[in-house]
PDB file of C-alpha atoms in Angstrom:
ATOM      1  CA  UNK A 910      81.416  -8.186 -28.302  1.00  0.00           C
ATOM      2  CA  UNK A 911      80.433  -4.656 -28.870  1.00  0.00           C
ATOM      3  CA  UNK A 912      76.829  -3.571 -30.342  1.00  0.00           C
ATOM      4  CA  UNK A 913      76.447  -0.592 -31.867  1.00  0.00           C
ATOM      5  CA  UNK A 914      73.021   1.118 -33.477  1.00  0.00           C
ATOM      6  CA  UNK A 915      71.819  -0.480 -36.564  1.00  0.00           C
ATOM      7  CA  UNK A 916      68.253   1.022 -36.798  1.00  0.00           C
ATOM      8  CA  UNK A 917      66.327   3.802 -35.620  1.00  0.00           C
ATOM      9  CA  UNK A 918      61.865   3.387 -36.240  1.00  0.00           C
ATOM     10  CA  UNK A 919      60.158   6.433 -35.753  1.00  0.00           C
ATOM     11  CA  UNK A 920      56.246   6.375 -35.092  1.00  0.00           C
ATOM     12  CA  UNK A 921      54.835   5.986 -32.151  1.00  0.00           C
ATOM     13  CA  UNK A 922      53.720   9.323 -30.433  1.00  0.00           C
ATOM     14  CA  UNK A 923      54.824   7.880 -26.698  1.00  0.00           C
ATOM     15  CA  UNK A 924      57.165   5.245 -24.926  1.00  0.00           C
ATOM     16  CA  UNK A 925      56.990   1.379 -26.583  1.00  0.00           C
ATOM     17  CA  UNK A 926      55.647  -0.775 -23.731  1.00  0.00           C
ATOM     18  CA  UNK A 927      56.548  -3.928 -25.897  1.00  0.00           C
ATOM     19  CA  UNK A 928      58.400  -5.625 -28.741  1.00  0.00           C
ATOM     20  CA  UNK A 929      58.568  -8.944 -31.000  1.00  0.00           C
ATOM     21  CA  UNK A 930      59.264 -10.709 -34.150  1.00  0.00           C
ATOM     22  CA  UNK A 931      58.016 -12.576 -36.476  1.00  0.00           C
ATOM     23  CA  UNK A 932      61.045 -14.192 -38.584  1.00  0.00           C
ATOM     24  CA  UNK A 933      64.043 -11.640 -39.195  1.00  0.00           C
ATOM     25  CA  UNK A 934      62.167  -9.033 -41.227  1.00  0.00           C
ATOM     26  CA  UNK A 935      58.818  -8.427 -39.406  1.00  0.00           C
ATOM     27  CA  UNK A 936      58.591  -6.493 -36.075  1.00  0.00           C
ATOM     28  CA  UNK A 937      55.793  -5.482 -33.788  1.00  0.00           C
ATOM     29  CA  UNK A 938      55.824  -2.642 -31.260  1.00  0.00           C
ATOM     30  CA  UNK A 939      53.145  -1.606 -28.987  1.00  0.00           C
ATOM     31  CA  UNK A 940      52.913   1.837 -27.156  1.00  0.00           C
ATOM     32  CA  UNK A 941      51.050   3.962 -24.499  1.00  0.00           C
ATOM     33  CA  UNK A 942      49.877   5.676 -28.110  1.00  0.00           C
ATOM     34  CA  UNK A 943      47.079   3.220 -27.932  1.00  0.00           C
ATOM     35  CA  UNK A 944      48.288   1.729 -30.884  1.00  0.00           C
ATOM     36  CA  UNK A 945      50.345  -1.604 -32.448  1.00  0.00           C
ATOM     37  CA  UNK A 946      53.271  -0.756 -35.230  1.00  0.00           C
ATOM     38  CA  UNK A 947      54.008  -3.085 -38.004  1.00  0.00           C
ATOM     39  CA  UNK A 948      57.293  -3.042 -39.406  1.00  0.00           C
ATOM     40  CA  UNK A 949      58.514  -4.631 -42.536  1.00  0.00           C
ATOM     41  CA  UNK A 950      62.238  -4.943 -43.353  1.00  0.00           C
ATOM     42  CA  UNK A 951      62.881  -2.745 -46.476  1.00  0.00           C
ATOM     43  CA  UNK A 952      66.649  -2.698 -46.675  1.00  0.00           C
ATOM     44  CA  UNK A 953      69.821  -4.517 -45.135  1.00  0.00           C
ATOM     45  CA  UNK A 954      69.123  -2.132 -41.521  1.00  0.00           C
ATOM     46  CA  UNK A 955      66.233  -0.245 -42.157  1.00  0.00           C
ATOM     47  CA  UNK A 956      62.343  -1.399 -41.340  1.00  0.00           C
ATOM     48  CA  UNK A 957      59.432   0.315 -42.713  1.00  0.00           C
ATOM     49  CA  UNK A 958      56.124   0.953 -40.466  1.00  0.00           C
ATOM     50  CA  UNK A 959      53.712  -1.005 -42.894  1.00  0.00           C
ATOM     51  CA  UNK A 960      50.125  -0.946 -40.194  1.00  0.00           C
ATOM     52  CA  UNK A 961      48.977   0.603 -37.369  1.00  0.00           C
ATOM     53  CA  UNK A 962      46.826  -1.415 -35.581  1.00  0.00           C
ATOM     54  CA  UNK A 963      44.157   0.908 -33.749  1.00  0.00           C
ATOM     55  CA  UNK A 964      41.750  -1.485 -31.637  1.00  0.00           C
ATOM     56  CA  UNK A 965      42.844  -0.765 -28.245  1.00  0.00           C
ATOM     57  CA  UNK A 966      41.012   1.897 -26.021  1.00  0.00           C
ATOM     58  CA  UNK A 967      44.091   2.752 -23.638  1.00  0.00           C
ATOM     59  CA  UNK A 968      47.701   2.203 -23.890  1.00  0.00           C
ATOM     60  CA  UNK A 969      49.013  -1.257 -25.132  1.00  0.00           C
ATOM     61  CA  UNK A 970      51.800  -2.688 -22.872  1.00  0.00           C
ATOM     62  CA  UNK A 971      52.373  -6.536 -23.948  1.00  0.00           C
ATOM     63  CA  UNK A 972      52.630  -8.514 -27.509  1.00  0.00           C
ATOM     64  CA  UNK A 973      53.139 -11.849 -28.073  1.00  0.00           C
ATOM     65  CA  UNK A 974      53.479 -14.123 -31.694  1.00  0.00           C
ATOM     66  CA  UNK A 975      50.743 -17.085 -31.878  1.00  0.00           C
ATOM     67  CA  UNK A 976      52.470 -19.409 -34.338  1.00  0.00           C
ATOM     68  CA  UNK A 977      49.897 -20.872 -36.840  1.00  0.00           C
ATOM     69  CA  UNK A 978      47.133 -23.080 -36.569  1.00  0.00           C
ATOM     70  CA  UNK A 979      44.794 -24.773 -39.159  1.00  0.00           C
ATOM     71  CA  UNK A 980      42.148 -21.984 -38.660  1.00  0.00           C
ATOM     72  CA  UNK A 981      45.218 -19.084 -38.782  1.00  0.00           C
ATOM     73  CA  UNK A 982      48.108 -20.320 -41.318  1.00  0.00           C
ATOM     74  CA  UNK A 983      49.625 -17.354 -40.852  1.00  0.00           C
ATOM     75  CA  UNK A 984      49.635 -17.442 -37.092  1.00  0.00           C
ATOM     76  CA  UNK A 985      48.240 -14.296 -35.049  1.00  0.00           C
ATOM     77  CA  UNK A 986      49.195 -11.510 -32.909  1.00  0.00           C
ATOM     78  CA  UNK A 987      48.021 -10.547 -29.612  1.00  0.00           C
ATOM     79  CA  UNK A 988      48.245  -7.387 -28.001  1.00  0.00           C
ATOM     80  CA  UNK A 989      47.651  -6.787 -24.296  1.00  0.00           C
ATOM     81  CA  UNK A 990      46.353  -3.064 -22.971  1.00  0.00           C
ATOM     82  CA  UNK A 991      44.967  -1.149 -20.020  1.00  0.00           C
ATOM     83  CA  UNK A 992      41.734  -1.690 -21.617  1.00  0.00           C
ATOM     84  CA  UNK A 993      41.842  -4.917 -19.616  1.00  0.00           C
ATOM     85  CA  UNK A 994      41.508  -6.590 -23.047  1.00  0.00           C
ATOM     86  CA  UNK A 995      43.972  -8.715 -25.551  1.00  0.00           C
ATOM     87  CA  UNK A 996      43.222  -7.687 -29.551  1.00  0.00           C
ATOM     88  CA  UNK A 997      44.235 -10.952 -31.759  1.00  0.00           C
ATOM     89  CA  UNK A 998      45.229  -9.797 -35.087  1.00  0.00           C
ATOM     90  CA  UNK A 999      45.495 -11.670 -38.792  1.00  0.00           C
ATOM     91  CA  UNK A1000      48.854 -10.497 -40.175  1.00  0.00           C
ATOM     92  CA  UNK A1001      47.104 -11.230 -43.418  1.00  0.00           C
ATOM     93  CA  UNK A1002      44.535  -8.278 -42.637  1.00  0.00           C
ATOM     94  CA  UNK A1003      45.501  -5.494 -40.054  1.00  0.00           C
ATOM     95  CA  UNK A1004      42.713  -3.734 -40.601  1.00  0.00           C
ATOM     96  CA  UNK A1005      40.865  -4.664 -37.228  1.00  0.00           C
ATOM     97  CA  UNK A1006      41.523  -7.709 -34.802  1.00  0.00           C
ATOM     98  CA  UNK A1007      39.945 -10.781 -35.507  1.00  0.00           C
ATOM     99  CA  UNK A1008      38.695 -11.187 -32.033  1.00  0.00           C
ATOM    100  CA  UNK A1009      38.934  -9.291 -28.629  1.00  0.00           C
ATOM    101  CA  UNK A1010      39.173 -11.378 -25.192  1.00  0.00           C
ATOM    102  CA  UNK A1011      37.980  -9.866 -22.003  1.00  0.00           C
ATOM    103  CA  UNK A1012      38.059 -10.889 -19.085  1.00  0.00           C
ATOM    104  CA  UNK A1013      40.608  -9.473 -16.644  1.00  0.00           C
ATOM    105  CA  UNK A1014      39.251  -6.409 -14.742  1.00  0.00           C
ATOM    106  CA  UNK A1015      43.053  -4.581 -15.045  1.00  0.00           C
ATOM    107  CA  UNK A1016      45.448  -4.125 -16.953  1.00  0.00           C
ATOM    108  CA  UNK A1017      46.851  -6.921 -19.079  1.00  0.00           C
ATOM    109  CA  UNK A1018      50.574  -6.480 -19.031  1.00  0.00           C
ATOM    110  CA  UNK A1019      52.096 -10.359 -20.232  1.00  0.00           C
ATOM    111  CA  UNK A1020      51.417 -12.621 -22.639  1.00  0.00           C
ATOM    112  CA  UNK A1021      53.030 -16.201 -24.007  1.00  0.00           C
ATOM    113  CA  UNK A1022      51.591 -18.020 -26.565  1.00  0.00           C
ATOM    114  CA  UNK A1023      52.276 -21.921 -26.576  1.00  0.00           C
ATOM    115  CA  UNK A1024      54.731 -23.553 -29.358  1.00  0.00           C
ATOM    116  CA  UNK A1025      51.245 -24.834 -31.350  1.00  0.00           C
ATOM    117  CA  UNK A1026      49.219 -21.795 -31.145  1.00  0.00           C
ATOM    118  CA  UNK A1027      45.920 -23.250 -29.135  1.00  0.00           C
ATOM    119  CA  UNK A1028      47.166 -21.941 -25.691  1.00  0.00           C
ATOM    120  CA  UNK A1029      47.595 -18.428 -24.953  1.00  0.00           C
ATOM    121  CA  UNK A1030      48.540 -17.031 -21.381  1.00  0.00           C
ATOM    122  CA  UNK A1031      48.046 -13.505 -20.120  1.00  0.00           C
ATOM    123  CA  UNK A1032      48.901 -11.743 -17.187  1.00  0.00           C
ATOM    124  CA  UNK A1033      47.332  -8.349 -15.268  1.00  0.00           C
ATOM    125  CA  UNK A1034      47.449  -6.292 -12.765  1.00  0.00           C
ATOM    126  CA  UNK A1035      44.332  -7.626 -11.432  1.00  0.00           C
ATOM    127  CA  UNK A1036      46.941 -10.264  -9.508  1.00  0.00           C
ATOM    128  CA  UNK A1037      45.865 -13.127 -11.537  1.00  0.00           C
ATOM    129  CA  UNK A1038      46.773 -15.039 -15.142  1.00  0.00           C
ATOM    130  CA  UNK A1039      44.462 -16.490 -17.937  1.00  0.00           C
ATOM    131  CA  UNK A1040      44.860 -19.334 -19.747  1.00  0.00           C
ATOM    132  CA  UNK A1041      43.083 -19.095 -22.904  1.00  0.00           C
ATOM    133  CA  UNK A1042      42.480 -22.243 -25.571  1.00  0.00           C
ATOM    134  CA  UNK A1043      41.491 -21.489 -28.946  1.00  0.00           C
ATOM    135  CA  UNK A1044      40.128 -18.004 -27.354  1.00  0.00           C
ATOM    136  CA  UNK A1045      38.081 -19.030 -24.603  1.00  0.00           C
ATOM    137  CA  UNK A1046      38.909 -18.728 -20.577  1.00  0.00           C
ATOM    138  CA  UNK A1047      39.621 -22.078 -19.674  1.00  0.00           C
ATOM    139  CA  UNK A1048      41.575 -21.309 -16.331  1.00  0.00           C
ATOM    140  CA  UNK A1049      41.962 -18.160 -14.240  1.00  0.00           C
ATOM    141  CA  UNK A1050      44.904 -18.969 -12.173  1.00  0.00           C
ATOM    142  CA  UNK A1051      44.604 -16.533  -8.969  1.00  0.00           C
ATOM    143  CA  UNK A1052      46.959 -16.792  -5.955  1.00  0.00           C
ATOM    144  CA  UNK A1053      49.114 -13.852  -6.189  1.00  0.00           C
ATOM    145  CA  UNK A1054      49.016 -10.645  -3.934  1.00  0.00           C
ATOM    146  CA  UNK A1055      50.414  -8.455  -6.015  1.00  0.00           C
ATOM    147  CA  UNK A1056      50.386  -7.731 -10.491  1.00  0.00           C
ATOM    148  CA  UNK A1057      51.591 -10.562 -12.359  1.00  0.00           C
ATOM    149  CA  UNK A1058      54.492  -8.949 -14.407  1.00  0.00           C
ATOM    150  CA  UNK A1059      55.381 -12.053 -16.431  1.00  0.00           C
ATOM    151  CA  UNK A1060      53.851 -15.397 -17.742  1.00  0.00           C
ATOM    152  CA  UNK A1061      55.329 -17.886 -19.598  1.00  0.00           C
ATOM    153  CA  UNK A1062      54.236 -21.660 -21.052  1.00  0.00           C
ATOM    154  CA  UNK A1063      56.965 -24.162 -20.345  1.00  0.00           C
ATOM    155  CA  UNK A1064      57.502 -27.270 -22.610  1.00  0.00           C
ATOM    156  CA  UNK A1065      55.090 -29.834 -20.811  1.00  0.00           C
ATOM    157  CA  UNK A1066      52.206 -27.577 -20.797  1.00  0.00           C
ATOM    158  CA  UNK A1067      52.488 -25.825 -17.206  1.00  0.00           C
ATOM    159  CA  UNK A1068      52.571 -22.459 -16.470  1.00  0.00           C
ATOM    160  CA  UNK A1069      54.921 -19.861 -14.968  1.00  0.00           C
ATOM    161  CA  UNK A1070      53.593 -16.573 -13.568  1.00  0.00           C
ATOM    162  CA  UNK A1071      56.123 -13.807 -12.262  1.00  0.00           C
ATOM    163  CA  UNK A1072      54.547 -11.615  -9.658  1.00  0.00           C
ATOM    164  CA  UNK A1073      55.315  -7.959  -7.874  1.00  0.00           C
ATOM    165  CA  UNK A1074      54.578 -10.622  -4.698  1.00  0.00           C
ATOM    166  CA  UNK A1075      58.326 -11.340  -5.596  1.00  0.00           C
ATOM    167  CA  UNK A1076      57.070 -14.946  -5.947  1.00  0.00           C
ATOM    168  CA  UNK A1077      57.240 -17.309  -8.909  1.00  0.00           C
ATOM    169  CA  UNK A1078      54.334 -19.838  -9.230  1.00  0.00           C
ATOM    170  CA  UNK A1079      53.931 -22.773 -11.415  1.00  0.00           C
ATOM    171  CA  UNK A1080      50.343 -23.937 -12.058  1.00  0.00           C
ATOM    172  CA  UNK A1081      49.172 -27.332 -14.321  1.00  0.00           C
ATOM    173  CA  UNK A1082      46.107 -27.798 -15.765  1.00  0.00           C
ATOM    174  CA  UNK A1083      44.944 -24.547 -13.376  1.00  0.00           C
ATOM    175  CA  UNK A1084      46.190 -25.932  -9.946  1.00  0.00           C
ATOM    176  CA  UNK A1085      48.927 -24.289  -8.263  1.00  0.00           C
ATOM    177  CA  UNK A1086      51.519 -26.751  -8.038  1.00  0.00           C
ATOM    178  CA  UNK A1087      55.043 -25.130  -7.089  1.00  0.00           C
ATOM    179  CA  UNK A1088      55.612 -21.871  -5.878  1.00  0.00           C
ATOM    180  CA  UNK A1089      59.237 -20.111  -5.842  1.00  0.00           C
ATOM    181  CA  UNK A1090      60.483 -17.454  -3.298  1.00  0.00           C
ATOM    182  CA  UNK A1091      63.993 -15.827  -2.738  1.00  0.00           C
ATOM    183  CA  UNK A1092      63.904 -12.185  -4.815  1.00  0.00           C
ATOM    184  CA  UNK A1093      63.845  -9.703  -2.286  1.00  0.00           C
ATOM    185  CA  UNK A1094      62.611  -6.778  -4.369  1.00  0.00           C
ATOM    186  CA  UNK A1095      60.076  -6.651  -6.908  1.00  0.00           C
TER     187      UNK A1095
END
């Protein structure tokens, strides 16, 4: 199968750090701009930027789609920066995020949101992942010796973190249970 350029979105005034998408005709990028692109679909191949979302104080390097809850129907979007913080943002108002989560003390790089939207996951160069629930810090998984590159919620509820260690851990309810070894390179 062959692939060939549908699309071009200009915007962003440096490299895109991150992508995702909500449905077939929205799309999120994030960039060492500082900033957050929205993009609507507004023809058969072409997407329109439609927000810039400015609440980041460095350069933002991770997105991820929270699907929606009872207290967000439309679901939210977080966005992970060297700021060491994670914006969430209302696609139903751009304007500013709804609420900022600190905690890391580096650069937040990964995120995963869980299938129901309570359970959010971040990762940082600080060597350790968060796992957040409805917002707050409920466990701060540490272990690695190196940034964690990549996080991701598997379907019972544990936790995945991807490491420049070259190691793979999986954590439950904020324990370490498994870890993973055999890359050679990170």
């Amino acid at each position: 199968m062959a692939f060939k350029l549908s699309a071009e979105l200009h915007g962003h005034m440096s490299d895109v750090r991150g992508l995702m998408a909500q449905g077939d005709d929205i799309l999120v990028s994030v960039s060492r701009d500082k900033t957050g692109r929205i993009w609507k679909r507004s023809g058969a191949n072409e997407f329109a930027e439609d927000s810039v979302l400015l609440g980041h104080l460095e350069y933002v390097n991770s997105v991820a789609a929270i699907p929606p809850t009872a207290e967000y129907p439309s679901g939210l979007v977080a966005t992970g920066s060297a700021d060491k913080t994670i914006c969430l943002w209302d696609p139903a108002d751009f304007v500013q995020p709804t609420r900022t989560l600190a905690g890391h003390t580096d650069n937040v790089c990964a995120l995963a949101s869980s299938p129901d939207g309570h359970v959010l996951v971040s990762g940082s160069w600080d060597k350790t992942a968060k796992v957040w629930v409805d917002g707050e810090c409920r466990h701060t998984l540490r272990g690695h010796q190196h940034a964690v590159w990549s996080v991701l919620i598997m379907s019972d509820g544990s936790v995945l973190t991807g490491s420049a260690d070259k190691l793979i851990r999986r954590w439950e309810g904020g324990e370490l249970r498994d870890t993973y070894s055999g890359h050679t390179d990170c």
